[in-house]
Amino acid sequence: MGRAPRTPWRRGFVRALACALGLGLGLGAPVLPGLTSAQAQEADFATLLADQLYLDGPNRLIAQGNVEAFFENARLSAARIVYDRATGAMQIEGPIVLTEGTRAVILADSAELREGLRLGLIRSARVVLDQQLQIAANTVERRSERFTEMNNVVASACEICPERNTPLWEVRADRVVHDTQERQLYFEGARFRMFGLPVAYIPRLRIPDPSLERATGFLSPRFSLDSDHGVGLRAPYFIALSADKDLTLTPFLGTKGTYALEARYRQAFSNGLLELGGLIARDSIRQGELRGMVYAKGDFAVPRGYTLSFNLIQPSDRSLLEDYDRGEPRLTSDITLERVRRDERIRVQALQFRSLRLGDVNANLPNSVGQGLYDRRFDMPGVGGTGRIRLEAEGYSRRSPLAADPKRVARFSADLTWRRDTILPGGVLGAIGGNLGFDHFRIGAAASGFAPTVSRWRPSLMAELRWPLVRATAGGASHVIEPVAQLIWSNDRTYVLPNATSRMPELDEGNLFTFDRFAGGDAREAGLRANLGLSWTRYDPNGWSSTVTVGRIVRDRDLGQFSPASPLAGKQSDWLLAASVDTAAGLSLSSRSLFSEDFNLTRSAIELDWTAADFGISTSYMRIEADPFENRAVDASEWTFDGSRALDEYWTARVGWRYDIASRRAARTSVGLDYENECLRMAMMIEREYSATTNSNSTRFGLNIDILGIGGNPSITRKRCSDGL
């Protein structure tokens, strides 16, 4: 048959004819046993398209010129196909592109396939799995639908470019078998190379293909160098026990005599997650001691809309978590049952607090706590407005109380709050409200002589006026100025009661206009007082906004509720000055300062966060004066900074520190360098930290290398030809 001109009409006609002939010749897999005739015809359905198509005998079909063949989820593109109906074999000449769904692509020079493109031999092939892992092989033989055998193989997830044909990492092997059912790749005679240099020889190697996210095997190792352990190596081994649970074992070896093993068990349930773990170690930090820790985490949905969660942790000694970089110097364990709805919150909680700092004595702290809370908001019948009822029960105990602190305290509190807002003439917003608070204390024996039972009533009335003034400028910006005056009356009676939950009251823009500035229920604010404030907010059409708030509290008389160094002490509180700026470019700046009557700065906090395409900055400054009542004998002042800068598409530099200005020393300093391309992720970090548990300095160096493109570990970096490193 002669070659016809490639006109759009001719090409469409030939493709339609090829499709019909392809169906007639029965391209596809053999008929499966048990299928009816109609089902067999549907199973054998295939399509063949080409520029030229002709018959060479009764059983031989030849297609050439932009040939495409379709069967189920497989698609084949080639220059020429010769199909033998008698044997079901296809002789294919390339360049060949064979696509199977969205996860596998095979590029080859020539092939011999049968049974609907599923079996056969492919020569000079390159296999791309899940757009991540590339495997180049002399031959690829598809022995069955499950197993594919590749010979003389080079595998890598790195992009190979004409000007630089050596990938950053590669695995060369004599033979590779791909198990598509288990989604595993088995290498025989594997040689692992980096930057073109041999690194390791592994006779038999198994790795998951990129589509498998969970598979038993070793994870990427972690290298470290620090003053406590010397040169260290962590080699995590992941065990996929089943689809809903797994176990990770991480041995840790250090050249200074560290032998440790970490374990983590996770299980998913239909209603939640469970995680159990721990660590056991022998090291030179505590000679001759067996050290360890255990923890448990869980979060479960239980009937009637409740959530049961727990977070339990128990180390063997104060410095263990810091020595192994596993936690903070203050630990909180809890078991919580909670339900949160639109207008209701219910919570029952058991907590244990433990401090690992050298200056803290856990036996003297109220570290065993039980709490129960019911909080509901509702429309107040009859008088209008919104009502709120809050019931709380709390109890805590100390193992060895100090002279001024009771061993056990139990408290029940009830609050009924009402508030109604209205609009007055001239655009003034008015509000009235009230609060009736009741507390009942049961106090264990103490040398300080607290009464064994105390009941406290605290009625409060409130009136508030706000006058928002709005102005729009010709440029499109809008300004809102809002003066606020709030008058609150509470009875003046004070009580001699233990105070463990309200020792650090704050004054900020969030609680300037509230009934009570004590954080817990052990203390309640009393007396006649006026909360006064003024705020100015500017909204710019370019997408940024700024707010400035100034305010203070004026009292009828000083009842001595607050410590002398507190910003809330005296007849007039300190002045509050707060400001914030938020821009569309990712910049967020907030500042809060408190000034005394003579405008001496008593407390200050400044925080700046700026996130852009190629850099990120997070820095804060804090200054607070000494207050013995808050267990702070000297002034505290600290500056923290964490920043990152993208040096180019692959490299990112990081730096951070925490500097104790009052003590004139660095509490933490770190410098890091990260690299990531399409096939490799590397992180290097040097950190020096002042220990809160041992009062000594420690230095750490960490190196993490992740091989990307295998086992569900893709890169976020776009693939493109580059010189890379």
XYZ file of C-alpha atoms in Angstrom:
725
model
C 0.000 0.000 0.000
C 1.524 3.326 -1.035
C 2.058 6.161 1.390
C -0.693 8.785 1.200
C -0.135 12.531 1.728
C -0.566 13.622 5.397
C -3.629 15.783 5.113
C -5.982 16.316 8.074
C -8.834 14.493 6.232
C -6.630 11.612 5.215
C -5.127 11.227 8.664
C -8.532 11.166 10.360
C -9.849 8.583 7.897
C -6.818 6.340 8.296
C -7.029 6.538 12.084
C -10.675 5.589 12.039
C -9.908 2.657 9.743
C -6.989 1.624 11.967
C -9.228 1.662 15.000
C -11.786 -0.582 13.312
C -9.119 -3.020 12.042
C -7.432 -3.044 15.452
C -10.689 -4.102 17.053
C -11.306 -6.694 14.383
C -7.858 -8.231 14.853
C -8.471 -8.491 18.619
C -5.553 -6.524 20.101
C -5.469 -7.188 23.820
C -5.096 -9.856 26.438
C -6.336 -13.445 26.015
C -9.868 -14.181 27.124
C -9.954 -14.941 30.835
C -11.591 -18.188 31.965
C -15.176 -17.823 33.107
C -16.001 -14.773 30.975
C -18.985 -14.777 28.694
C -18.579 -13.946 25.001
C -19.752 -10.362 25.531
C -17.476 -9.953 28.525
C -14.542 -11.372 26.570
C -15.074 -8.883 23.758
C -15.149 -6.041 26.292
C -11.938 -7.319 27.958
C -10.189 -7.510 24.574
C -11.093 -3.942 23.673
C -8.088 -2.031 22.183
C -7.434 0.872 19.821
C -4.671 1.284 17.237
C -4.048 4.596 15.447
C -1.421 5.328 12.747
C -0.660 7.429 9.679
C -0.293 4.255 7.573
C -1.872 0.866 8.079
C -1.826 -2.213 5.865
C -2.209 -6.011 6.028
C 0.660 -8.367 5.251
C -1.150 -11.692 5.066
C -4.223 -12.909 6.957
C -2.711 -12.513 10.463
C -0.130 -9.735 10.123
C -0.916 -6.032 10.594
C 1.669 -3.293 10.064
C 1.178 0.264 11.359
C 3.707 3.032 10.938
C 3.969 6.791 11.276
C 2.858 8.349 14.591
C 1.561 5.029 15.856
C -0.509 4.996 19.045
C -1.983 1.946 20.766
C -4.358 1.990 23.746
C -5.309 -0.842 26.066
C -7.001 -0.308 29.436
C -4.714 2.191 31.264
C -1.709 1.618 28.968
C -0.782 3.912 26.086
C 1.984 3.215 23.576
C 3.552 5.656 21.115
C 6.037 4.365 18.526
C 7.328 4.824 14.981
C 6.268 1.356 13.744
C 4.347 -1.659 15.049
C 4.075 -5.099 13.459
C 1.260 -7.156 15.026
C 0.944 -10.925 14.577
C -2.594 -12.036 15.345
C -1.669 -15.727 15.506
C 0.867 -15.272 18.332
C -0.390 -12.003 19.818
C 3.136 -10.538 19.566
C 4.035 -6.994 18.575
C 7.375 -5.929 17.099
C 7.801 -2.271 18.019
C 10.357 0.194 16.668
C 11.113 3.405 18.484
C 11.449 5.886 19.752
C 8.925 4.264 22.127
C 6.935 5.877 24.931
C 4.879 3.437 27.036
C 2.699 5.017 29.738
C 0.860 3.005 32.362
C -1.607 5.177 34.266
C -0.003 8.155 35.957
C 2.788 6.385 37.858
C 5.064 4.696 35.287
C 6.584 5.809 31.972
C 8.967 3.704 29.857
C 11.129 5.220 27.099
C 12.909 2.752 24.780
C 14.447 2.144 21.360
C 12.673 -1.115 20.490
C 10.472 -3.750 22.085
C 8.697 -7.068 21.657
C 5.429 -7.080 23.592
C 2.392 -9.326 23.860
C -0.838 -9.734 25.828
C -2.063 -6.174 25.618
C 1.336 -4.451 26.078
C 1.764 -6.105 29.477
C 4.459 -8.739 28.795
C 7.593 -8.852 26.687
C 11.112 -7.475 26.213
C 12.096 -3.798 25.944
C 15.590 -2.784 24.825
C 17.651 0.307 25.746
C 14.949 1.502 28.117
C 14.535 4.221 30.691
C 11.810 3.726 33.319
C 10.407 6.735 35.214
C 8.400 5.838 38.355
C 5.965 8.384 39.784
C 7.860 11.246 38.116
C 10.649 10.750 40.672
C 12.889 7.705 40.242
C 14.561 7.076 36.855
C 15.981 3.674 35.959
C 18.105 3.217 32.829
C 18.606 -0.400 31.702
C 19.967 -2.309 28.726
C 16.888 -4.513 28.721
C 13.557 -4.517 30.543
C 11.695 -7.818 30.519
C 8.107 -7.906 31.696
C 7.734 -11.500 32.872
C 4.246 -11.060 34.337
C 1.848 -8.331 35.318
C 3.513 -8.276 38.741
C 7.251 -8.622 38.029
C 9.482 -6.586 35.726
C 13.160 -7.520 35.404
C 15.803 -4.966 34.408
C 19.448 -5.737 33.601
C 22.608 -3.599 33.753
C 20.834 -0.791 35.611
C 21.567 2.780 36.690
C 18.924 4.249 39.045
C 18.678 7.830 40.315
C 16.152 10.548 41.081
C 18.549 13.273 39.931
C 18.016 15.178 36.710
C 20.745 14.276 34.206
C 21.699 17.078 31.833
C 23.771 17.044 28.609
C 26.452 19.310 30.070
C 26.621 17.336 33.327
C 25.764 13.676 32.920
C 26.913 12.516 36.376
C 24.036 12.550 38.889
C 24.572 13.619 42.496
C 23.687 10.088 43.588
C 23.010 6.875 41.735
C 22.692 3.145 42.306
C 24.280 0.858 39.728
C 23.222 -2.794 39.745
C 23.562 -5.949 37.684
C 19.873 -6.757 37.988
C 16.730 -5.117 39.366
C 13.305 -6.697 39.866
C 10.284 -4.433 40.299
C 7.402 -5.989 42.230
C 4.389 -3.869 41.266
C 2.103 -5.621 43.747
C 4.303 -5.032 46.802
C 5.706 -1.839 45.211
C 9.303 -2.809 45.926
C 12.546 -2.666 43.935
C 15.096 -5.467 44.510
C 18.710 -4.699 43.476
C 21.382 -7.353 42.974
C 25.034 -6.298 43.040
C 24.197 -2.707 43.963
C 26.918 -0.032 43.998
C 25.921 3.251 45.626
C 27.761 6.291 44.215
C 27.728 9.997 45.097
C 29.207 12.698 42.845
C 30.411 9.896 40.593
C 32.501 8.257 43.346
C 31.768 4.798 44.791
C 30.520 4.927 48.390
C 29.244 1.435 49.227
C 28.741 -2.002 47.720
C 25.572 -3.832 48.754
C 25.088 -7.367 47.380
C 21.322 -7.217 47.849
C 19.331 -4.040 48.332
C 15.596 -3.487 48.638
C 13.987 -0.057 48.407
C 10.327 0.966 48.031
C 9.234 2.470 44.763
C 8.156 6.142 44.912
C 4.453 5.303 45.146
C 4.878 3.465 48.470
C 4.772 5.766 51.490
C 5.211 3.113 54.207
C 7.635 0.211 53.937
C 9.792 -1.715 56.393
C 13.437 -0.712 56.221
C 16.091 1.781 57.294
C 15.341 5.482 57.141
C 17.909 8.178 56.417
C 20.656 8.183 59.085
C 21.416 11.217 61.234
C 24.967 12.259 62.108
C 25.868 14.502 65.044
C 28.886 15.853 66.884
C 28.538 17.362 70.350
C 30.446 17.841 73.563
C 28.357 15.251 75.461
C 28.320 12.278 73.071
C 31.182 12.939 70.642
C 30.543 11.771 67.089
C 27.100 10.174 67.016
C 25.064 8.162 64.541
C 21.317 7.543 64.608
C 20.050 4.852 62.214
C 16.215 4.649 62.403
C 14.637 1.350 61.353
C 10.957 1.568 60.379
C 8.713 -1.504 60.689
C 5.322 -1.360 58.965
C 3.391 -3.814 61.152
C 0.164 -3.357 59.198
C -1.815 -0.666 57.413
C -2.808 0.936 60.730
C 0.277 0.541 62.925
C 4.056 0.815 62.770
C 7.155 0.702 64.959
C 10.366 2.729 64.644
C 13.551 1.654 66.436
C 16.443 4.123 66.491
C 19.798 2.994 67.889
C 22.167 5.831 68.792
C 25.909 5.317 69.166
C 28.386 7.980 70.314
C 32.166 7.846 70.445
C 32.198 9.079 74.068
C 30.563 5.881 75.272
C 26.914 6.542 74.438
C 24.696 3.519 73.740
C 21.021 4.383 73.395
C 17.875 2.994 71.807
C 14.724 4.964 71.044
C 11.400 3.302 70.223
C 8.164 4.728 68.837
C 4.949 2.774 68.282
C 2.014 4.314 66.414
C -1.449 2.952 65.742
C -4.419 4.494 63.979
C -7.943 3.627 65.058
C -11.253 4.471 63.481
C -11.749 7.163 66.132
C -8.228 8.394 66.855
C -4.462 7.966 67.074
C -2.128 6.416 69.662
C 1.621 6.890 70.045
C 3.852 5.181 72.618
C 7.584 5.644 72.901
C 10.636 5.794 75.051
C 14.391 5.857 75.304
C 16.929 3.797 77.223
C 20.598 4.780 77.382
C 23.995 4.324 78.993
C 26.487 7.135 78.520
C 29.470 8.909 80.001
C 27.381 11.867 81.184
C 26.175 9.814 84.163
C 28.703 7.019 84.542
C 27.292 3.653 85.515
C 23.634 4.748 85.389
C 20.884 3.351 83.200
C 18.883 6.356 81.991
C 15.610 6.482 80.165
C 12.208 8.000 79.571
C 8.746 6.867 78.467
C 5.893 8.811 76.917
C 2.381 8.242 75.614
C 0.218 10.423 73.365
C -3.323 9.869 72.212
C -6.296 11.673 70.726
C -9.657 9.909 70.388
C -13.211 10.865 69.506
C -15.611 9.342 72.049
C -19.439 9.281 72.134
C -21.614 12.398 72.492
C -19.106 14.654 70.742
C -16.349 14.410 73.362
C -12.620 14.148 72.683
C -10.303 12.154 74.948
C -6.637 13.128 74.727
C -3.568 12.434 76.804
C 0.076 13.432 76.798
C 2.202 11.673 79.416
C 5.978 11.840 79.807
C 8.340 10.638 82.522
C 12.164 10.999 82.341
C 14.535 9.281 84.739
C 16.511 12.428 85.612
C 16.534 16.192 85.110
C 18.986 16.452 82.231
C 18.001 13.424 80.113
C 15.683 15.229 77.697
C 18.156 18.053 77.170
C 21.092 15.641 76.754
C 19.222 13.840 73.959
C 17.486 16.920 72.503
C 14.004 15.649 73.296
C 12.145 18.362 75.205
C 11.839 21.493 77.319
C 13.050 21.984 80.915
C 9.429 22.161 82.128
C 7.115 19.225 81.462
C 3.330 18.976 81.540
C 1.495 15.655 81.492
C -2.276 15.638 81.128
C -5.345 13.496 80.527
C -8.225 15.558 79.115
C -11.853 14.857 78.286
C -13.372 17.791 76.416
C -16.311 18.859 74.294
C -16.494 22.217 72.508
C -19.656 23.443 70.800
C -20.770 26.812 69.493
C -21.989 28.136 72.889
C -20.690 25.489 75.277
C -17.435 24.055 76.561
C -17.002 21.116 78.936
C -13.590 19.932 80.130
C -12.323 17.485 82.740
C -8.566 17.359 83.135
C -5.860 15.778 85.281
C -2.403 17.390 85.070
C 1.055 16.872 86.466
C 3.703 19.587 86.279
C 7.385 18.804 86.594
C 10.319 21.200 86.375
C 13.762 20.011 85.312
C 15.490 23.296 86.196
C 18.121 23.164 88.904
C 16.562 25.936 90.998
C 13.114 24.324 91.187
C 12.120 21.790 93.845
C 9.290 19.672 92.467
C 8.169 18.549 95.923
C 7.378 22.185 96.804
C 5.445 22.901 93.602
C 1.687 22.296 93.179
C 2.443 19.683 90.535
C -0.614 17.400 90.842
C -3.732 19.198 89.590
C -7.312 18.183 88.807
C -9.753 20.470 86.992
C -13.356 20.419 85.835
C -15.006 23.162 83.764
C -18.483 23.890 82.417
C -18.848 27.105 80.402
C -22.024 28.069 78.534
C -23.207 31.213 76.760
C -26.918 31.940 76.214
C -29.435 34.671 75.448
C -30.576 36.265 78.691
C -34.378 36.037 78.975
C -36.364 39.099 80.002
C -33.582 41.715 80.131
C -31.983 40.886 76.758
C -28.286 40.697 76.045
C -26.019 37.708 76.493
C -25.588 35.639 79.615
C -22.823 33.264 80.569
C -22.528 30.669 83.295
C -19.189 29.216 84.263
C -18.646 26.433 86.807
C -15.145 25.329 87.739
C -13.711 22.845 90.221
C -9.979 22.634 90.859
C -7.705 20.899 93.300
C -3.941 20.649 93.652
C -1.441 19.215 96.114
C 2.241 19.429 97.061
C 4.341 16.550 98.353
C 6.408 18.776 100.690
C 4.823 22.194 101.167
C 6.742 25.237 102.335
C 5.785 27.069 105.514
C 3.579 29.639 103.749
C 1.881 27.226 101.332
C -0.767 24.638 102.160
C -0.266 21.026 101.149
C -3.685 20.640 99.515
C -6.207 23.133 98.143
C -9.614 22.433 96.604
C -11.764 25.153 95.077
C -15.233 25.365 93.558
C -16.117 28.523 91.606
C -19.334 29.700 89.977
C -19.770 32.796 87.792
C -22.904 34.260 86.301
C -22.161 37.060 83.814
C -24.509 39.280 81.817
C -23.812 41.971 79.208
C -26.118 44.015 76.994
C -24.919 46.357 74.230
C -26.886 49.213 72.686
C -26.406 52.144 70.307
C -26.901 55.550 71.868
C -27.493 58.895 70.108
C -24.517 60.282 68.190
C -23.160 56.838 67.328
C -21.986 56.116 70.879
C -21.904 52.422 71.801
C -23.055 51.702 75.309
C -23.029 48.553 77.377
C -24.076 47.514 80.867
C -23.446 44.255 82.621
C -22.742 42.432 85.788
C -20.974 39.450 87.257
C -21.722 37.438 90.360
C -18.809 35.270 91.418
C -18.724 32.672 94.181
C -15.745 30.634 95.401
C -15.525 27.987 98.073
C -12.083 26.836 99.297
C -11.086 23.802 101.317
C -7.506 24.175 102.488
C -5.206 21.524 103.920
C -3.106 22.129 106.994
C -0.381 24.782 106.659
C 1.927 26.587 109.055
C 0.698 29.922 107.749
C -2.657 29.357 109.438
C -5.170 29.539 106.562
C -8.732 28.780 107.629
C -9.745 25.222 106.653
C -12.796 26.461 104.681
C -13.456 29.866 103.136
C -16.352 31.098 100.988
C -16.070 34.251 98.902
C -18.719 36.291 97.090
C -17.679 38.896 94.543
C -20.552 40.855 92.924
C -19.574 43.301 90.141
C -21.423 45.868 88.034
C -20.176 47.406 84.784
C -21.024 50.376 82.533
C -19.150 51.081 79.306
C -19.115 53.790 76.624
C -17.332 53.588 73.256
C -17.365 56.269 70.582
C -15.917 54.999 67.284
C -15.043 57.877 64.934
C -14.442 56.921 61.297
C -12.781 59.081 58.628
C -11.866 58.218 55.032
C -9.136 60.158 53.218
C -8.996 61.113 49.557
C -6.331 58.465 48.961
C -8.672 55.677 50.024
C -7.273 55.073 53.526
C -9.699 54.888 56.447
C -9.038 55.842 60.073
C -10.931 54.621 63.138
C -10.417 56.384 66.465
C -12.209 54.855 69.433
C -12.093 56.208 72.991
C -13.383 53.765 75.618
C -14.377 54.352 79.243
C -15.432 51.406 81.387
C -16.509 51.743 85.024
C -16.605 48.606 87.209
C -17.718 48.276 90.811
C -16.876 45.252 92.948
C -17.085 44.923 96.707
C -13.927 45.899 98.554
C -13.594 42.922 100.847
C -10.302 41.056 100.556
C -9.546 37.528 101.769
C -6.445 35.753 103.035
C -6.266 32.806 100.650
C -3.508 30.735 99.033
C -2.646 31.842 95.520
C -1.019 29.345 93.159
C -2.801 30.096 89.856
C -2.822 33.921 89.732
C 0.689 34.972 90.702
C 1.563 36.654 87.380
C -1.293 38.997 86.333
C -0.678 40.966 83.136
C -1.894 44.221 81.651
C -2.272 44.248 77.873
C -4.708 45.338 75.184
C -6.512 41.999 75.472
C -7.539 42.380 79.129
C -7.676 46.161 79.543
C -11.495 46.092 79.494
C -12.386 43.042 81.596
C -13.950 42.317 84.971
C -10.881 40.496 86.245
C -7.192 40.474 85.314
C -6.213 37.471 87.421
C -5.529 34.423 85.270
C -6.867 31.826 87.722
C -9.658 31.596 90.263
C -7.528 31.827 93.411
C -7.788 35.640 93.331
C -10.462 38.064 92.076
C -10.080 41.753 91.342
C -11.930 43.985 93.833
C -12.827 47.653 94.306
C -14.214 50.523 92.256
C -12.115 51.131 89.160
C -12.207 52.790 85.758
C -10.616 51.161 82.712
C -9.715 53.934 80.268
C -8.307 53.564 76.760
C -7.961 55.071 73.317
C -7.207 53.219 70.068
C -6.408 54.412 66.558
C -6.524 52.063 63.552
C -5.550 52.891 59.978
C -6.539 50.721 56.994
C -4.550 51.447 53.845
C -5.879 50.536 50.353
C -2.487 48.985 49.548
C -3.276 46.143 51.967
C -1.576 47.141 55.221
C -3.020 48.226 58.533
C -1.745 49.641 61.832
C -3.187 49.978 65.326
C -2.095 52.001 68.363
C -3.681 51.550 71.795
C -3.021 53.538 74.975
C -4.739 52.985 78.307
C -4.512 52.628 82.070
C -6.601 51.694 85.120
C -7.626 54.207 87.781
C -8.852 52.873 91.160
C -10.856 54.511 93.922
C -8.330 53.196 96.474
C -5.477 50.717 96.633
C -6.582 47.451 98.249
C -3.140 45.826 98.071
C -4.284 43.030 95.739
C -1.180 43.195 93.571
C 2.509 42.992 94.456
C 4.289 46.393 94.625
C 6.316 45.603 91.484
C 3.238 44.623 89.461
C 2.118 47.045 86.707
C -1.393 46.783 88.208
C -0.397 47.929 91.718
C -1.435 51.223 93.294
C -4.372 53.544 92.698
C -3.250 54.053 89.106
C -1.798 51.264 87.040
C 1.133 51.707 84.691
C 0.451 53.251 81.295
C -0.119 50.710 78.529
C 1.146 51.543 75.034
C 0.621 48.905 72.342
C 1.095 49.126 68.586
C 0.967 46.722 65.652
C 1.560 46.842 61.896
C 0.558 44.194 59.336
C 1.462 44.528 55.662
C 0.539 42.630 52.519
C 4.263 41.906 51.977
C 4.316 39.491 54.944
C 5.634 41.916 57.592
C 4.050 41.771 61.054
C 5.275 44.019 63.886
C 3.786 44.202 67.366
C 4.937 46.121 70.429
C 3.648 46.349 73.994
C 5.193 48.539 76.693
C 4.251 49.562 80.234
C 5.378 52.854 81.737
C 5.247 54.000 85.357
C 3.783 57.312 86.510
C 7.085 59.096 85.807
C 7.340 57.287 82.420
C 10.065 54.814 83.398
C 9.835 51.681 81.270
C 8.807 48.746 83.514
C 7.938 46.074 80.954
C 8.360 45.830 77.205
C 7.839 43.214 74.509
C 8.518 43.700 70.787
C 8.036 41.033 68.130
C 8.719 41.188 64.391
C 7.948 38.520 61.802
C 8.706 38.998 58.125
C 8.243 36.257 55.565
C 9.136 36.818 51.909
C 9.916 34.630 48.913
C 13.667 34.435 49.593
C 14.038 35.199 53.307
C 12.321 34.914 56.667
C 12.921 36.796 59.934
C 11.455 36.245 63.382
C 12.853 38.330 66.220
C 11.637 39.484 69.619
C 12.831 41.572 72.543
C 11.548 41.304 76.110
C 12.304 43.344 79.235
C 10.632 42.945 82.622
C 11.574 44.309 86.032
C 12.236 42.129 89.060
C 9.291 40.986 91.202
C 9.962 38.624 94.140
C 6.249 37.734 94.330
C 6.543 36.297 90.798
C 9.754 34.440 91.806
C 11.908 36.802 89.729
C 14.634 38.258 91.953
C 16.435 40.271 89.236
C 15.460 42.128 86.094
C 15.011 39.952 83.006
C 15.861 41.055 79.488
C 16.231 38.846 76.417
C 16.611 39.143 72.652
C 15.857 36.254 70.284
C 16.411 36.058 66.542
C 15.787 33.380 63.923
C 16.364 34.098 60.255
C 16.757 32.304 56.959
C 17.979 33.482 53.567
C 17.736 31.669 50.241
C 21.188 31.994 48.662
C 19.960 30.544 45.379
C 17.409 27.986 44.202
C 19.089 25.214 46.203
C 20.981 26.695 49.163
C 19.413 28.297 52.264
C 21.362 29.790 55.171
C 19.919 29.932 58.694
C 21.051 31.737 61.829
C 19.512 32.108 65.261
C 20.284 33.136 68.806
C 18.764 33.833 72.192
C 20.766 36.428 74.122
C 20.249 37.114 77.824
C 20.859 40.852 77.971
C 20.508 41.038 81.756
C 23.214 38.390 82.281
C 25.216 39.496 79.225
C 25.579 36.004 77.812
C 24.191 33.997 74.931
C 21.680 31.336 75.969
C 21.555 29.807 72.475
C 23.384 30.330 69.192
C 22.898 28.343 65.993
C 24.108 28.517 62.392
C 22.785 26.235 59.659
C 23.041 25.597 55.942
C 20.400 23.665 53.976
C 20.586 22.269 50.453
C 17.794 20.689 48.417
C 17.422 19.797 44.777
C 15.211 17.249 43.033
C 17.049 14.231 44.471
C 18.916 15.258 47.633
C 18.117 17.133 50.832
C 20.927 18.044 53.215
C 20.908 20.063 56.457
C 23.961 21.116 58.459
C 23.677 22.864 61.820
C 26.002 24.049 64.592
C 24.345 24.988 67.899
C 25.730 26.136 71.233
C 23.290 26.258 74.153
C 23.427 27.155 77.813
C 21.741 24.368 79.771
C 18.940 25.236 82.181
C 19.253 21.858 83.900
C 23.029 21.603 84.398
C 24.174 25.263 84.133
C 26.805 24.260 81.580
C 27.397 24.992 77.910
C 26.992 22.312 75.250
C 27.868 22.423 71.561
C 26.213 20.321 68.875
C 26.892 19.754 65.199
C 24.262 17.965 63.136
C 24.276 16.611 59.589
C 21.141 15.141 58.015
C 21.104 13.737 54.484
C 17.880 12.544 52.839
C 17.847 10.678 49.531
C 14.760 11.910 47.675
C 12.650 10.259 45.030
C 12.137 6.871 46.701
C 9.654 5.613 49.255
C 7.175 8.489 49.137
C 9.874 11.074 49.882
C 9.521 13.580 47.024
C 11.292 16.895 46.650
C 9.576 20.272 46.627
C 12.242 21.595 44.253
C 11.338 21.816 40.589
C 13.345 19.511 38.332
C 15.486 21.274 35.788
C 18.960 21.000 34.343
C 21.473 22.724 36.590
C 24.989 22.416 37.851
C 23.480 21.654 41.273
C 26.255 21.528 43.842
